[in-house]
The first five atom37 places (N, CA, C, CB, O) and aatype in JSON, in Angstrom:
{
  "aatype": [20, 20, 20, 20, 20, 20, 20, 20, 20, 20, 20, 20, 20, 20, 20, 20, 20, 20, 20, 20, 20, 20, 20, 20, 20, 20, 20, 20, 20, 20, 20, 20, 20, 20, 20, 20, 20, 20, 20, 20, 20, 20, 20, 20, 20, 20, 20, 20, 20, 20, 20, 20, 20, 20, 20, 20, 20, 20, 20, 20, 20, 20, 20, 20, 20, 20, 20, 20, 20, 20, 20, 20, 20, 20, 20, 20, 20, 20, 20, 20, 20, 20, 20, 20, 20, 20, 20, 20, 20, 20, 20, 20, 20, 20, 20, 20, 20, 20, 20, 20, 20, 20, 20, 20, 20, 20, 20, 20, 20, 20, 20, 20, 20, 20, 20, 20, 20, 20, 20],
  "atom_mask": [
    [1, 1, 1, 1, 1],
    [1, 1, 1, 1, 1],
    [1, 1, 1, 1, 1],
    [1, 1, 1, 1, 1],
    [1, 1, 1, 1, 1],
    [1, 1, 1, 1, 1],
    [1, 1, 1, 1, 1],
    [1, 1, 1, 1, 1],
    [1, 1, 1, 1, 1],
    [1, 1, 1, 1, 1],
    [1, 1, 1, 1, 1],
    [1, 1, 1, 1, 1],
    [1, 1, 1, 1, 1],
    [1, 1, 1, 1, 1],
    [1, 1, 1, 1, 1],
    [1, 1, 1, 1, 1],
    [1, 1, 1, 1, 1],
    [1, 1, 1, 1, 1],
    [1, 1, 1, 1, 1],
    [1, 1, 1, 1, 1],
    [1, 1, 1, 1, 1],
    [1, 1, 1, 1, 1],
    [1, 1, 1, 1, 1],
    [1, 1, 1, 1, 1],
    [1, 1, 1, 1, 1],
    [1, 1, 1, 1, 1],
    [1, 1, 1, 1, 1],
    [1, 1, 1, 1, 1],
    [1, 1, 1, 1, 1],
    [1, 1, 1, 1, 1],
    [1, 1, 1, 1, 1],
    [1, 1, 1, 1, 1],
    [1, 1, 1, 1, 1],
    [1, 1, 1, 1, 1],
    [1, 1, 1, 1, 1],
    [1, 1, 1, 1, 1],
    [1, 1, 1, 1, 1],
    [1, 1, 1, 1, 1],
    [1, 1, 1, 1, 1],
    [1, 1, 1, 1, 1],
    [1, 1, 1, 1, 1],
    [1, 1, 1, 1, 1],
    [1, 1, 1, 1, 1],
    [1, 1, 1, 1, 1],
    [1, 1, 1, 1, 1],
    [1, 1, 1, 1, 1],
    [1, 1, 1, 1, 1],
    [1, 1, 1, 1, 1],
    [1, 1, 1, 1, 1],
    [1, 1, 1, 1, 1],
    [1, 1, 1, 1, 1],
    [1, 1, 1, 1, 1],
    [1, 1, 1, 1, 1],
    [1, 1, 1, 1, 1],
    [1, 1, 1, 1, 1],
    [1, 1, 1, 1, 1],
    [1, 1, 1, 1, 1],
    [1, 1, 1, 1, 1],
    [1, 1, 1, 1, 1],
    [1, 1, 1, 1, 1],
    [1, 1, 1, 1, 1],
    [1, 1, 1, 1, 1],
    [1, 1, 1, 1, 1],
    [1, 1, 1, 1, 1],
    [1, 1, 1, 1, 1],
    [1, 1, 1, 1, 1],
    [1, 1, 1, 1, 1],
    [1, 1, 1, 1, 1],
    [1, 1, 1, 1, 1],
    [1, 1, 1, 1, 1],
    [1, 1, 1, 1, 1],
    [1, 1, 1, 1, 1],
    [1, 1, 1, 1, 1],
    [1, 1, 1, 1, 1],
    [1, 1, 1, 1, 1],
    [1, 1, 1, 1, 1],
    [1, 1, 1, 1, 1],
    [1, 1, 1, 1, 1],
    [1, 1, 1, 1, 1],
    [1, 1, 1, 1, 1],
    [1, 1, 1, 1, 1],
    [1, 1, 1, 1, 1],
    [1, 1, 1, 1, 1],
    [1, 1, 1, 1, 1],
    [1, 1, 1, 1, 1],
    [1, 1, 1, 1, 1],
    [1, 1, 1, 1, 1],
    [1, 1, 1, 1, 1],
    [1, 1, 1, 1, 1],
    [1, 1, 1, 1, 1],
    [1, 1, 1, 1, 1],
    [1, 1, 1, 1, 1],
    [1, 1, 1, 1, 1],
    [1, 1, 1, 1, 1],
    [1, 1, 1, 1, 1],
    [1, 1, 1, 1, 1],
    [1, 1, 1, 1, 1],
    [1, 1, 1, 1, 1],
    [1, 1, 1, 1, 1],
    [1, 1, 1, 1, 1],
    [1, 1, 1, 1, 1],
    [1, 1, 1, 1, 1],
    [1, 1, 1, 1, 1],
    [1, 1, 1, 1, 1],
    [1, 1, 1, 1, 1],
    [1, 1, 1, 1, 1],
    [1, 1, 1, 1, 1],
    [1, 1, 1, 1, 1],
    [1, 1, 1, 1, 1],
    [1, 1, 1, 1, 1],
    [1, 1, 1, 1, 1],
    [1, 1, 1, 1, 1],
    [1, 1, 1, 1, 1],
    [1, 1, 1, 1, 1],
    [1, 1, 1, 1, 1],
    [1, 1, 1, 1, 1],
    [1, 1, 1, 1, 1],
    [1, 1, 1, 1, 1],
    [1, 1, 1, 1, 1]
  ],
  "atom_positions": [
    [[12.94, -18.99, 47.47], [14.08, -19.75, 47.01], [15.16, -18.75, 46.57], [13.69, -20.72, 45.85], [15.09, -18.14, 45.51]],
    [[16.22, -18.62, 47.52], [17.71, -18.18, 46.71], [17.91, -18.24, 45.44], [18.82, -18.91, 47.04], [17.62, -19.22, 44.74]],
    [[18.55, -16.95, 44.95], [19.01, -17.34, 43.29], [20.11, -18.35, 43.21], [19.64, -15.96, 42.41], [20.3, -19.21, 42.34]],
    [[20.7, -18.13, 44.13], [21.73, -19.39, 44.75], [21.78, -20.83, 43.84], [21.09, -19.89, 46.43], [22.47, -21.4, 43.0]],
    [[20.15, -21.03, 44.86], [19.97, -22.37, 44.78], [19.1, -22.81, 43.34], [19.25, -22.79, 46.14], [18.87, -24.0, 43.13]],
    [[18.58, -21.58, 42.24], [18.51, -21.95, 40.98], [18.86, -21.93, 40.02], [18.06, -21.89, 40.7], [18.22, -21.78, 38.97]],
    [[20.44, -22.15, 40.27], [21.41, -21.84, 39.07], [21.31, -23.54, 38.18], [23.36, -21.32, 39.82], [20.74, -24.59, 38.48]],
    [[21.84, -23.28, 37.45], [22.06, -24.6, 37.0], [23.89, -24.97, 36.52], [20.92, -24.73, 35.64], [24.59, -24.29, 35.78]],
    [[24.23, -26.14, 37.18], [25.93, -26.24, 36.3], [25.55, -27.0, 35.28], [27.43, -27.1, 37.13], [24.48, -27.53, 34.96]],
    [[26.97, -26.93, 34.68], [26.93, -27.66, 33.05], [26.59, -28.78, 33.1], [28.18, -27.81, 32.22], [25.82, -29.13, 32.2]],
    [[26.97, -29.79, 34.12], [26.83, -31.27, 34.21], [25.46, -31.28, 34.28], [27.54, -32.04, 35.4], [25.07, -32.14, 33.49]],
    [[24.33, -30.62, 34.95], [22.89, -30.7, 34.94], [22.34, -30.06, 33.41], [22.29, -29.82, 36.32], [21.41, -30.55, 32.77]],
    [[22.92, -29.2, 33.1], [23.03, -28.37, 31.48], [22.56, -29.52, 30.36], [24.99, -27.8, 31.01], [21.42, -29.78, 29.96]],
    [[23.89, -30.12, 29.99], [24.35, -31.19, 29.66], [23.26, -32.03, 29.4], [25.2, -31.62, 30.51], [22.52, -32.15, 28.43]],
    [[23.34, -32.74, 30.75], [21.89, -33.56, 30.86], [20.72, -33.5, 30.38], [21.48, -33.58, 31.79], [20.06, -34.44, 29.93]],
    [[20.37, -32.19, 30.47], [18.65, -32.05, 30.86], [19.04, -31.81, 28.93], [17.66, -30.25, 32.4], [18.13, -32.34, 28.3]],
    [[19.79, -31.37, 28.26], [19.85, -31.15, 26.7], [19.81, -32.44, 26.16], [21.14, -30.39, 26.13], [19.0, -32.85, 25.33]],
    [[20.69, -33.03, 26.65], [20.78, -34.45, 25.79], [19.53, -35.42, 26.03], [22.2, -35.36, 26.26], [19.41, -36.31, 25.19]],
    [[18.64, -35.38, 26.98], [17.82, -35.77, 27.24], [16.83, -35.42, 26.39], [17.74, -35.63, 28.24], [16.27, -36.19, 25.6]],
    [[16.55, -33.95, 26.59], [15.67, -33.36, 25.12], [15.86, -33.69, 23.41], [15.92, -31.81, 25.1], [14.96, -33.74, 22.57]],
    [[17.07, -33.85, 23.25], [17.79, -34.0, 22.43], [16.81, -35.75, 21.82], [19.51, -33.86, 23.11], [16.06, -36.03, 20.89]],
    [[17.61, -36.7, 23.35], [16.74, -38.2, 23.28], [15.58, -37.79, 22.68], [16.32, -39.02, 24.78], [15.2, -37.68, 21.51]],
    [[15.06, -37.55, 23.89], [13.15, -37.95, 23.56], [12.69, -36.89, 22.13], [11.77, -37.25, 25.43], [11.74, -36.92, 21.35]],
    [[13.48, -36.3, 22.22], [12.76, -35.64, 20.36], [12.84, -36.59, 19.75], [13.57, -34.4, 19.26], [11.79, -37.16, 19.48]],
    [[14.09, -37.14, 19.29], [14.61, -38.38, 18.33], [13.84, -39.56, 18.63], [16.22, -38.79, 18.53], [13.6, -40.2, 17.6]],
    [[13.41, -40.03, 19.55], [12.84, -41.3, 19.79], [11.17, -41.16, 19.53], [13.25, -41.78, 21.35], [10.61, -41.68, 18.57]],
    [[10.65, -40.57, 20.29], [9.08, -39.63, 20.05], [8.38, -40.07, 19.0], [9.21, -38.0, 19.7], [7.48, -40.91, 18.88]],
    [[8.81, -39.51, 18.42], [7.98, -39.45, 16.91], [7.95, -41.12, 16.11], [9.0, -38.15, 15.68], [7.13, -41.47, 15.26]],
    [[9.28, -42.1, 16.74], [9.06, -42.87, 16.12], [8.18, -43.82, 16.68], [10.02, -43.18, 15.73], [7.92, -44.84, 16.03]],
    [[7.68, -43.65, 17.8], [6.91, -44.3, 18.47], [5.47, -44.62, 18.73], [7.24, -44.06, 19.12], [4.85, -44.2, 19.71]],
    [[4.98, -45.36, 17.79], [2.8, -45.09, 17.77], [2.65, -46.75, 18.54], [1.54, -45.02, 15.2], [3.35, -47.65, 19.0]],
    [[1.18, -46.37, 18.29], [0.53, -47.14, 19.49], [0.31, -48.2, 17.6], [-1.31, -46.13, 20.9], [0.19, -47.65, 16.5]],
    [[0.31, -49.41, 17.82], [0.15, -50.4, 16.78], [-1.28, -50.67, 16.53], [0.85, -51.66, 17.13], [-1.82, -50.84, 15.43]],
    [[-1.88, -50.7, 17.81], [-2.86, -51.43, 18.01], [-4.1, -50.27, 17.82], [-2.68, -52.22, 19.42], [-5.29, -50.6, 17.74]],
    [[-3.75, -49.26, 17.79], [-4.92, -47.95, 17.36], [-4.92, -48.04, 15.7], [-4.31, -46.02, 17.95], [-5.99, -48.07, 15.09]],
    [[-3.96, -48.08, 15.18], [-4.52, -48.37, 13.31], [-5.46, -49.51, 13.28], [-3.1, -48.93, 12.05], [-5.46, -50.6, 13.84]],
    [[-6.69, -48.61, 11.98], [-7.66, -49.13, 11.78], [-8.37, -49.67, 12.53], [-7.55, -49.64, 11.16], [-8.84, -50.8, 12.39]],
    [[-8.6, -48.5, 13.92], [-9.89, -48.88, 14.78], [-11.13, -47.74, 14.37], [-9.48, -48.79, 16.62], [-10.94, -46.53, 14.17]],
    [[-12.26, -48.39, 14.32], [-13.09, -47.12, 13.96], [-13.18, -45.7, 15.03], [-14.59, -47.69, 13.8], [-12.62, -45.81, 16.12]],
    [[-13.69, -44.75, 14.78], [-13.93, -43.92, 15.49], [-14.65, -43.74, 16.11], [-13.9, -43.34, 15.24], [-14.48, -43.02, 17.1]],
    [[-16.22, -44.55, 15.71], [-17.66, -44.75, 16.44], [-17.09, -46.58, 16.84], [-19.52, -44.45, 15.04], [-16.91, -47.54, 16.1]],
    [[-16.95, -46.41, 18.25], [-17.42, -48.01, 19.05], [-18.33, -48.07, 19.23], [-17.05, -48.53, 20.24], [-19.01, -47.04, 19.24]],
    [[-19.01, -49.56, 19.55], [-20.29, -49.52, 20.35], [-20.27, -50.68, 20.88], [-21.59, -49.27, 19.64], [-19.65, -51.59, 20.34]],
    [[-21.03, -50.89, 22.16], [-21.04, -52.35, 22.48], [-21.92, -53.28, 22.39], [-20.81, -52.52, 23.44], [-22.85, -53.53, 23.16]],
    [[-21.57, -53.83, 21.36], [-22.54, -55.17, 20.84], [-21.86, -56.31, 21.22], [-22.8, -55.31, 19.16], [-20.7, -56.28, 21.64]],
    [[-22.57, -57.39, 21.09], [-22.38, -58.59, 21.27], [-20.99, -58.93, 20.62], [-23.5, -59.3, 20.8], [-20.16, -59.56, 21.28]],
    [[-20.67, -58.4, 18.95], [-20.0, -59.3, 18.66], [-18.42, -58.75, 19.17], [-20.29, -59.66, 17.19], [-17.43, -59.27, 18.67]],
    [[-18.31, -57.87, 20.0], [-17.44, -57.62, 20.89], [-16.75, -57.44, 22.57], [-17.47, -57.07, 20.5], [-15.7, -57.27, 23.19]],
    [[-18.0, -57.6, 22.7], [-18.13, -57.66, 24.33], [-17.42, -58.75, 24.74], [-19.61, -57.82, 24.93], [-17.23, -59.43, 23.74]],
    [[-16.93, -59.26, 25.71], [-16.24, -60.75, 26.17], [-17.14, -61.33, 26.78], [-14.98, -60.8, 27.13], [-18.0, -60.75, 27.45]],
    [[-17.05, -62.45, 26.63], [-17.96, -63.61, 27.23], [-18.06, -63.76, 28.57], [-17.56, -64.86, 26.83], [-17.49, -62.81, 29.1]],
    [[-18.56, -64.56, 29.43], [-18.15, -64.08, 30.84], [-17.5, -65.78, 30.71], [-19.63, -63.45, 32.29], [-18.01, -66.57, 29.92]],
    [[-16.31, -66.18, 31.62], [-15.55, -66.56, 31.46], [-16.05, -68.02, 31.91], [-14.61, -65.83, 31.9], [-15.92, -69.0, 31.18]],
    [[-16.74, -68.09, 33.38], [-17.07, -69.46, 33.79], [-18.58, -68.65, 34.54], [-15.65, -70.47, 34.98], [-18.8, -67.48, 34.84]],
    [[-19.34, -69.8, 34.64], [-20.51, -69.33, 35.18], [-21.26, -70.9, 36.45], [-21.61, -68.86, 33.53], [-20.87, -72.05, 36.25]],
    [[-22.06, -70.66, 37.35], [-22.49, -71.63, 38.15], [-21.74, -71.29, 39.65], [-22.13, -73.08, 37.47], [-20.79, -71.85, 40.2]],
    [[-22.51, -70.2, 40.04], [-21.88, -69.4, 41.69], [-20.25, -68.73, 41.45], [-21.66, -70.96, 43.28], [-19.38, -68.6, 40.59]],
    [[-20.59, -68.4, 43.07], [-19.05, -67.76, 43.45], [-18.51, -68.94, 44.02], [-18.94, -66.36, 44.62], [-19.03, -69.97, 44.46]],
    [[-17.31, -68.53, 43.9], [-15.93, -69.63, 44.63], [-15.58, -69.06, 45.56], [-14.51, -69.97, 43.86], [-15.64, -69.61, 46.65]],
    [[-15.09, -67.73, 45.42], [-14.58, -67.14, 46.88], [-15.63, -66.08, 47.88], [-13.18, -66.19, 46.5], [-15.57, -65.72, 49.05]],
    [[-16.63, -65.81, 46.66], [-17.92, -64.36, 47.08], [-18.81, -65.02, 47.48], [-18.68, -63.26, 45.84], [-19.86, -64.88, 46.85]],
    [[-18.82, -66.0, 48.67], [-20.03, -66.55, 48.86], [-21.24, -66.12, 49.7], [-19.74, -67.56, 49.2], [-22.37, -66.6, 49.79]],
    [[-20.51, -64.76, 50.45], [-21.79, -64.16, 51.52], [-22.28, -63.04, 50.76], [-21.28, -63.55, 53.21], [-21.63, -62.1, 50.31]],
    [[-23.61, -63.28, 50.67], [-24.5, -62.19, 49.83], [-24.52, -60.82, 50.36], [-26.01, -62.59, 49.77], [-24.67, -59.97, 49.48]],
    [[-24.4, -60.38, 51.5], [-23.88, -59.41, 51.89], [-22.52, -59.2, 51.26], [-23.92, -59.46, 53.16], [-22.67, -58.28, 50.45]],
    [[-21.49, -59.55, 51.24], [-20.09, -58.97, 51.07], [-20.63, -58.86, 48.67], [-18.2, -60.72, 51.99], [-20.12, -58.03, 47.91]],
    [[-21.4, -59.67, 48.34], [-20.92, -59.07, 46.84], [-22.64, -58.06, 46.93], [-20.63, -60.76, 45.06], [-23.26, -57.75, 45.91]],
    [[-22.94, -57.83, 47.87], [-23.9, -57.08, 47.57], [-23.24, -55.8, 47.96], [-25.19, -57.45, 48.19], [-23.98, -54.95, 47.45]],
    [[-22.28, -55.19, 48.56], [-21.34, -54.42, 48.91], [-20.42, -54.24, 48.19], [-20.94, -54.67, 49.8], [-20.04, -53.07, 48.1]],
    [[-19.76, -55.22, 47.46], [-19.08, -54.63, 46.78], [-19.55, -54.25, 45.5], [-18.16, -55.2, 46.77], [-18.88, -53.45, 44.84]],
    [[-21.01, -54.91, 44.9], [-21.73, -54.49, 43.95], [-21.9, -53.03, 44.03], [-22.86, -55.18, 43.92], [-21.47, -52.13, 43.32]],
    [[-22.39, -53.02, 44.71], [-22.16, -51.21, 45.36], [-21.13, -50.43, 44.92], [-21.82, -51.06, 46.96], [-21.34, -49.27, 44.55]],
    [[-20.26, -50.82, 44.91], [-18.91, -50.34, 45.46], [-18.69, -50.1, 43.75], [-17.71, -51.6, 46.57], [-18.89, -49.06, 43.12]],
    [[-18.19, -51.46, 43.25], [-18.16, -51.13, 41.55], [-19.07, -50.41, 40.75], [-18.2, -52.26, 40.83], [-18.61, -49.63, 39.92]],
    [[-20.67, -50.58, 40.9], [-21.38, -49.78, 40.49], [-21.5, -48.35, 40.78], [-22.18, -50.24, 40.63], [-22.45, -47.65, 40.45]],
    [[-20.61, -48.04, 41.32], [-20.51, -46.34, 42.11], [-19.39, -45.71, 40.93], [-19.6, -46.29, 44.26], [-19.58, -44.68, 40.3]],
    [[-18.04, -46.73, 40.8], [-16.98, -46.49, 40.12], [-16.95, -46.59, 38.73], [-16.15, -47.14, 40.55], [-16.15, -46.01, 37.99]],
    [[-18.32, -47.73, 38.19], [-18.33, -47.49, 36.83], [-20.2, -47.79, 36.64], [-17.06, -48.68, 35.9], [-20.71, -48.91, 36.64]],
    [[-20.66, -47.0, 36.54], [-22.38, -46.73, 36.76], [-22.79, -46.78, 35.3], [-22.92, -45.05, 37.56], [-22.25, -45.99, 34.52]],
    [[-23.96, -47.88, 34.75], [-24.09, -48.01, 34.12], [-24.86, -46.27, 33.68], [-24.41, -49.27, 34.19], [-25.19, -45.39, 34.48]],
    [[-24.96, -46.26, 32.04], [-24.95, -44.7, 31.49], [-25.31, -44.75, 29.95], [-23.35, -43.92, 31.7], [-25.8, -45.77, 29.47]],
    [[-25.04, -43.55, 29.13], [-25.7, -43.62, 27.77], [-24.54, -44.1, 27.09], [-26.36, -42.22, 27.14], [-24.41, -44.04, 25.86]],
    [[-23.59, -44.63, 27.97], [-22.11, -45.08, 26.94], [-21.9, -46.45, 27.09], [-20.52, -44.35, 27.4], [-21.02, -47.0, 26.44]],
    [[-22.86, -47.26, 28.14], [-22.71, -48.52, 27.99], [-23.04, -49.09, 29.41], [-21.37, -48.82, 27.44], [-23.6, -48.23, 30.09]],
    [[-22.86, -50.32, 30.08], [-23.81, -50.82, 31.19], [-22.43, -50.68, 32.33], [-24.68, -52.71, 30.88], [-21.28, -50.25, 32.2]],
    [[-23.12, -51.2, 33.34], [-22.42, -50.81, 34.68], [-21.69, -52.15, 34.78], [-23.48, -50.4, 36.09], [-22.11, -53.09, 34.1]],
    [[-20.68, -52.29, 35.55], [-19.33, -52.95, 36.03], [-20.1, -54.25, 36.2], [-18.44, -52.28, 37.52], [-19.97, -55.28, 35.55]],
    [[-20.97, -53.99, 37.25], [-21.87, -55.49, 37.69], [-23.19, -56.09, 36.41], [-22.94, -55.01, 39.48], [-24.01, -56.98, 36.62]],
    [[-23.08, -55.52, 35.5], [-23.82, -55.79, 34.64], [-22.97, -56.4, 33.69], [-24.54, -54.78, 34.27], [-23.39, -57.17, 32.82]],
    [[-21.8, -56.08, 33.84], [-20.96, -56.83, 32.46], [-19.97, -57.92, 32.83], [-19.99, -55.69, 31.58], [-19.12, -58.42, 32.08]],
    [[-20.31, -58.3, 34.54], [-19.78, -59.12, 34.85], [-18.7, -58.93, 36.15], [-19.41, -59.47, 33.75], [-18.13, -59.86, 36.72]],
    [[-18.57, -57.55, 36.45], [-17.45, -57.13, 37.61], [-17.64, -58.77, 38.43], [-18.03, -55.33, 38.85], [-17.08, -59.86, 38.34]],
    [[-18.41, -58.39, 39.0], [-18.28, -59.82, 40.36], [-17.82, -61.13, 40.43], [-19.43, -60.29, 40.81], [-17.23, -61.71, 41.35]],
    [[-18.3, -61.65, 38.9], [-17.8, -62.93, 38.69], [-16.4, -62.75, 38.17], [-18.68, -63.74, 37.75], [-15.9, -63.87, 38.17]],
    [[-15.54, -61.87, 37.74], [-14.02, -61.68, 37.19], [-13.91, -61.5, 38.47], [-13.41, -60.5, 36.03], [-13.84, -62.64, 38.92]],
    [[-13.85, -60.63, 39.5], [-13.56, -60.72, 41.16], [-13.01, -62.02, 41.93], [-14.92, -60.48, 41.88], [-12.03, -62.48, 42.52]],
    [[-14.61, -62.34, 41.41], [-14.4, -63.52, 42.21], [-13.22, -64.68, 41.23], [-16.13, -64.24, 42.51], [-12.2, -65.17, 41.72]],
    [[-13.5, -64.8, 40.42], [-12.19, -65.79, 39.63], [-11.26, -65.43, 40.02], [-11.89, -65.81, 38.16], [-10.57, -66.19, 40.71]],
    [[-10.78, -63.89, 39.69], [-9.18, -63.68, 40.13], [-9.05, -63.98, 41.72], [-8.61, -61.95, 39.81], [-7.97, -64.4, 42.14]],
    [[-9.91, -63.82, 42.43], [-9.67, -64.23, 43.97], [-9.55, -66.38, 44.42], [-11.41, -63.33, 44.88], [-9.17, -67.07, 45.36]],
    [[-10.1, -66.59, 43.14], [-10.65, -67.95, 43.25], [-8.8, -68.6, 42.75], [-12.4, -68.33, 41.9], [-8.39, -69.61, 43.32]],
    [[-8.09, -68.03, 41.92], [-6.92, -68.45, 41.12], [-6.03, -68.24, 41.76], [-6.67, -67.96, 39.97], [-6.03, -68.08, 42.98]],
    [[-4.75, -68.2, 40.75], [-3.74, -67.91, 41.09], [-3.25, -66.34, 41.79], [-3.25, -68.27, 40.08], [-2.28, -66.35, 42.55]],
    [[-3.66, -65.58, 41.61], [-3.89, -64.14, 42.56], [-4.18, -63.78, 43.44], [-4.4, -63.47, 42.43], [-3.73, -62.81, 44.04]],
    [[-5.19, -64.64, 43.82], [-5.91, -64.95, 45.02], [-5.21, -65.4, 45.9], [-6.86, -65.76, 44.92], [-5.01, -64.81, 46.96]],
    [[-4.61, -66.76, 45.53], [-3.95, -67.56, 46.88], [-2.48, -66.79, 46.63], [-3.87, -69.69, 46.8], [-1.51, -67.33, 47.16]],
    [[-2.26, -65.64, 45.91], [-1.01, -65.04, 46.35], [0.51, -65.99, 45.72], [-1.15, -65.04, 48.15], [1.56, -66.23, 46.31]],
    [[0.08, -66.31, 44.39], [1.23, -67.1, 44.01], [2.45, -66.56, 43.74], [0.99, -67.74, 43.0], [3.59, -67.03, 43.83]],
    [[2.04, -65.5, 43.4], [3.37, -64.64, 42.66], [4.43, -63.98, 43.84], [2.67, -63.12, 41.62], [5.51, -63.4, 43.71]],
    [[3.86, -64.24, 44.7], [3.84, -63.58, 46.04], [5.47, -64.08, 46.18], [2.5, -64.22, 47.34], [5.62, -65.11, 45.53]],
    [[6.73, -63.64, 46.86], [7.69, -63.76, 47.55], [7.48, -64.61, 48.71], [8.09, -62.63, 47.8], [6.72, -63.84, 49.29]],
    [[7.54, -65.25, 49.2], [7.45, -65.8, 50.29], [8.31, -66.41, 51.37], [6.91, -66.39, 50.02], [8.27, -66.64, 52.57]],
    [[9.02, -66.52, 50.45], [10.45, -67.22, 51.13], [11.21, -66.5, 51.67], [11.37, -67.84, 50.31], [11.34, -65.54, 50.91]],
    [[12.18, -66.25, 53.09], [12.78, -65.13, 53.46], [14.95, -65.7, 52.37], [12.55, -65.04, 55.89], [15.47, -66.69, 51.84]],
    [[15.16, -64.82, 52.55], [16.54, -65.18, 51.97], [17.63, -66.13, 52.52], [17.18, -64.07, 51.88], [17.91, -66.27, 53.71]],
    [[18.08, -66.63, 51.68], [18.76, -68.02, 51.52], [20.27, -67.27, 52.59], [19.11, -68.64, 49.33], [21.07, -66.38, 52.28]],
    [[20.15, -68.16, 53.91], [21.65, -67.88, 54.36], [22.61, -69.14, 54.74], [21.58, -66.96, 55.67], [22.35, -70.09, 55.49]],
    [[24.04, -68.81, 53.86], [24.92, -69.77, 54.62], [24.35, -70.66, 52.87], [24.34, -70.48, 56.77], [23.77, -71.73, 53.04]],
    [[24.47, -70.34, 51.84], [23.89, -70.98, 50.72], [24.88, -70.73, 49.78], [22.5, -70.52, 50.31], [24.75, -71.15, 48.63]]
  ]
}
């Protein structure tokens, strides 16, 4: 790289200061709310774990092959261990399958419509 091309002008100067300038000033005033007065030792017990939400089959996971695959698949990414149980043990499949069963699933949020002409 040319010395050329790593000069800096004032207008980039400027910038990149007042920017530093920002995020110092703002920084510090900024904490997470929701970390005061959490303990330091978690653990997962009952009286925190979430419930599993609806129960009595899949809605959308109905071929035992496809959630036996993706059981796989989640249990690879979060494997149960000495810090707590695996994805399909705490319920991965059946939250899967709900969010596929709902509104996410059938793509609600989704755009669909092409744009309004002559409107």
């Amino acid at each position: 790289m040319a010395l050329k091309e790593m000069k800096m002008n004032k207008r980039q100067a400027l910038f990149s200061l007042s920017s530093l300038v920002a995020t110092l000033t703002v920084a510090p005033k900024i904490s997470a709310k929701e970390l005061h007065n959490v303990p330091l030792e978690t653990s997962l017990n009952p009286e925190i774990v979430p419930l599993v939400a609806r129960s009595g089959g899949f809605t959308v996971l109905t071929n035992e092959l496809d959630r036996k695959n993706l059981a796989a698949i989640l249990d690879r990414l979060i494997p149960a261990d000495e810090h707590g149980p695996s994805a399909t043990e705490e319920g991965g499949l059946i939250f899967i399958d709900s969010q596929l069963a709902g509104d996410y699933g059938s793509g609600a949020a989704l755009y669909l419509e092409g744009p309004l002409i002559g409107a």
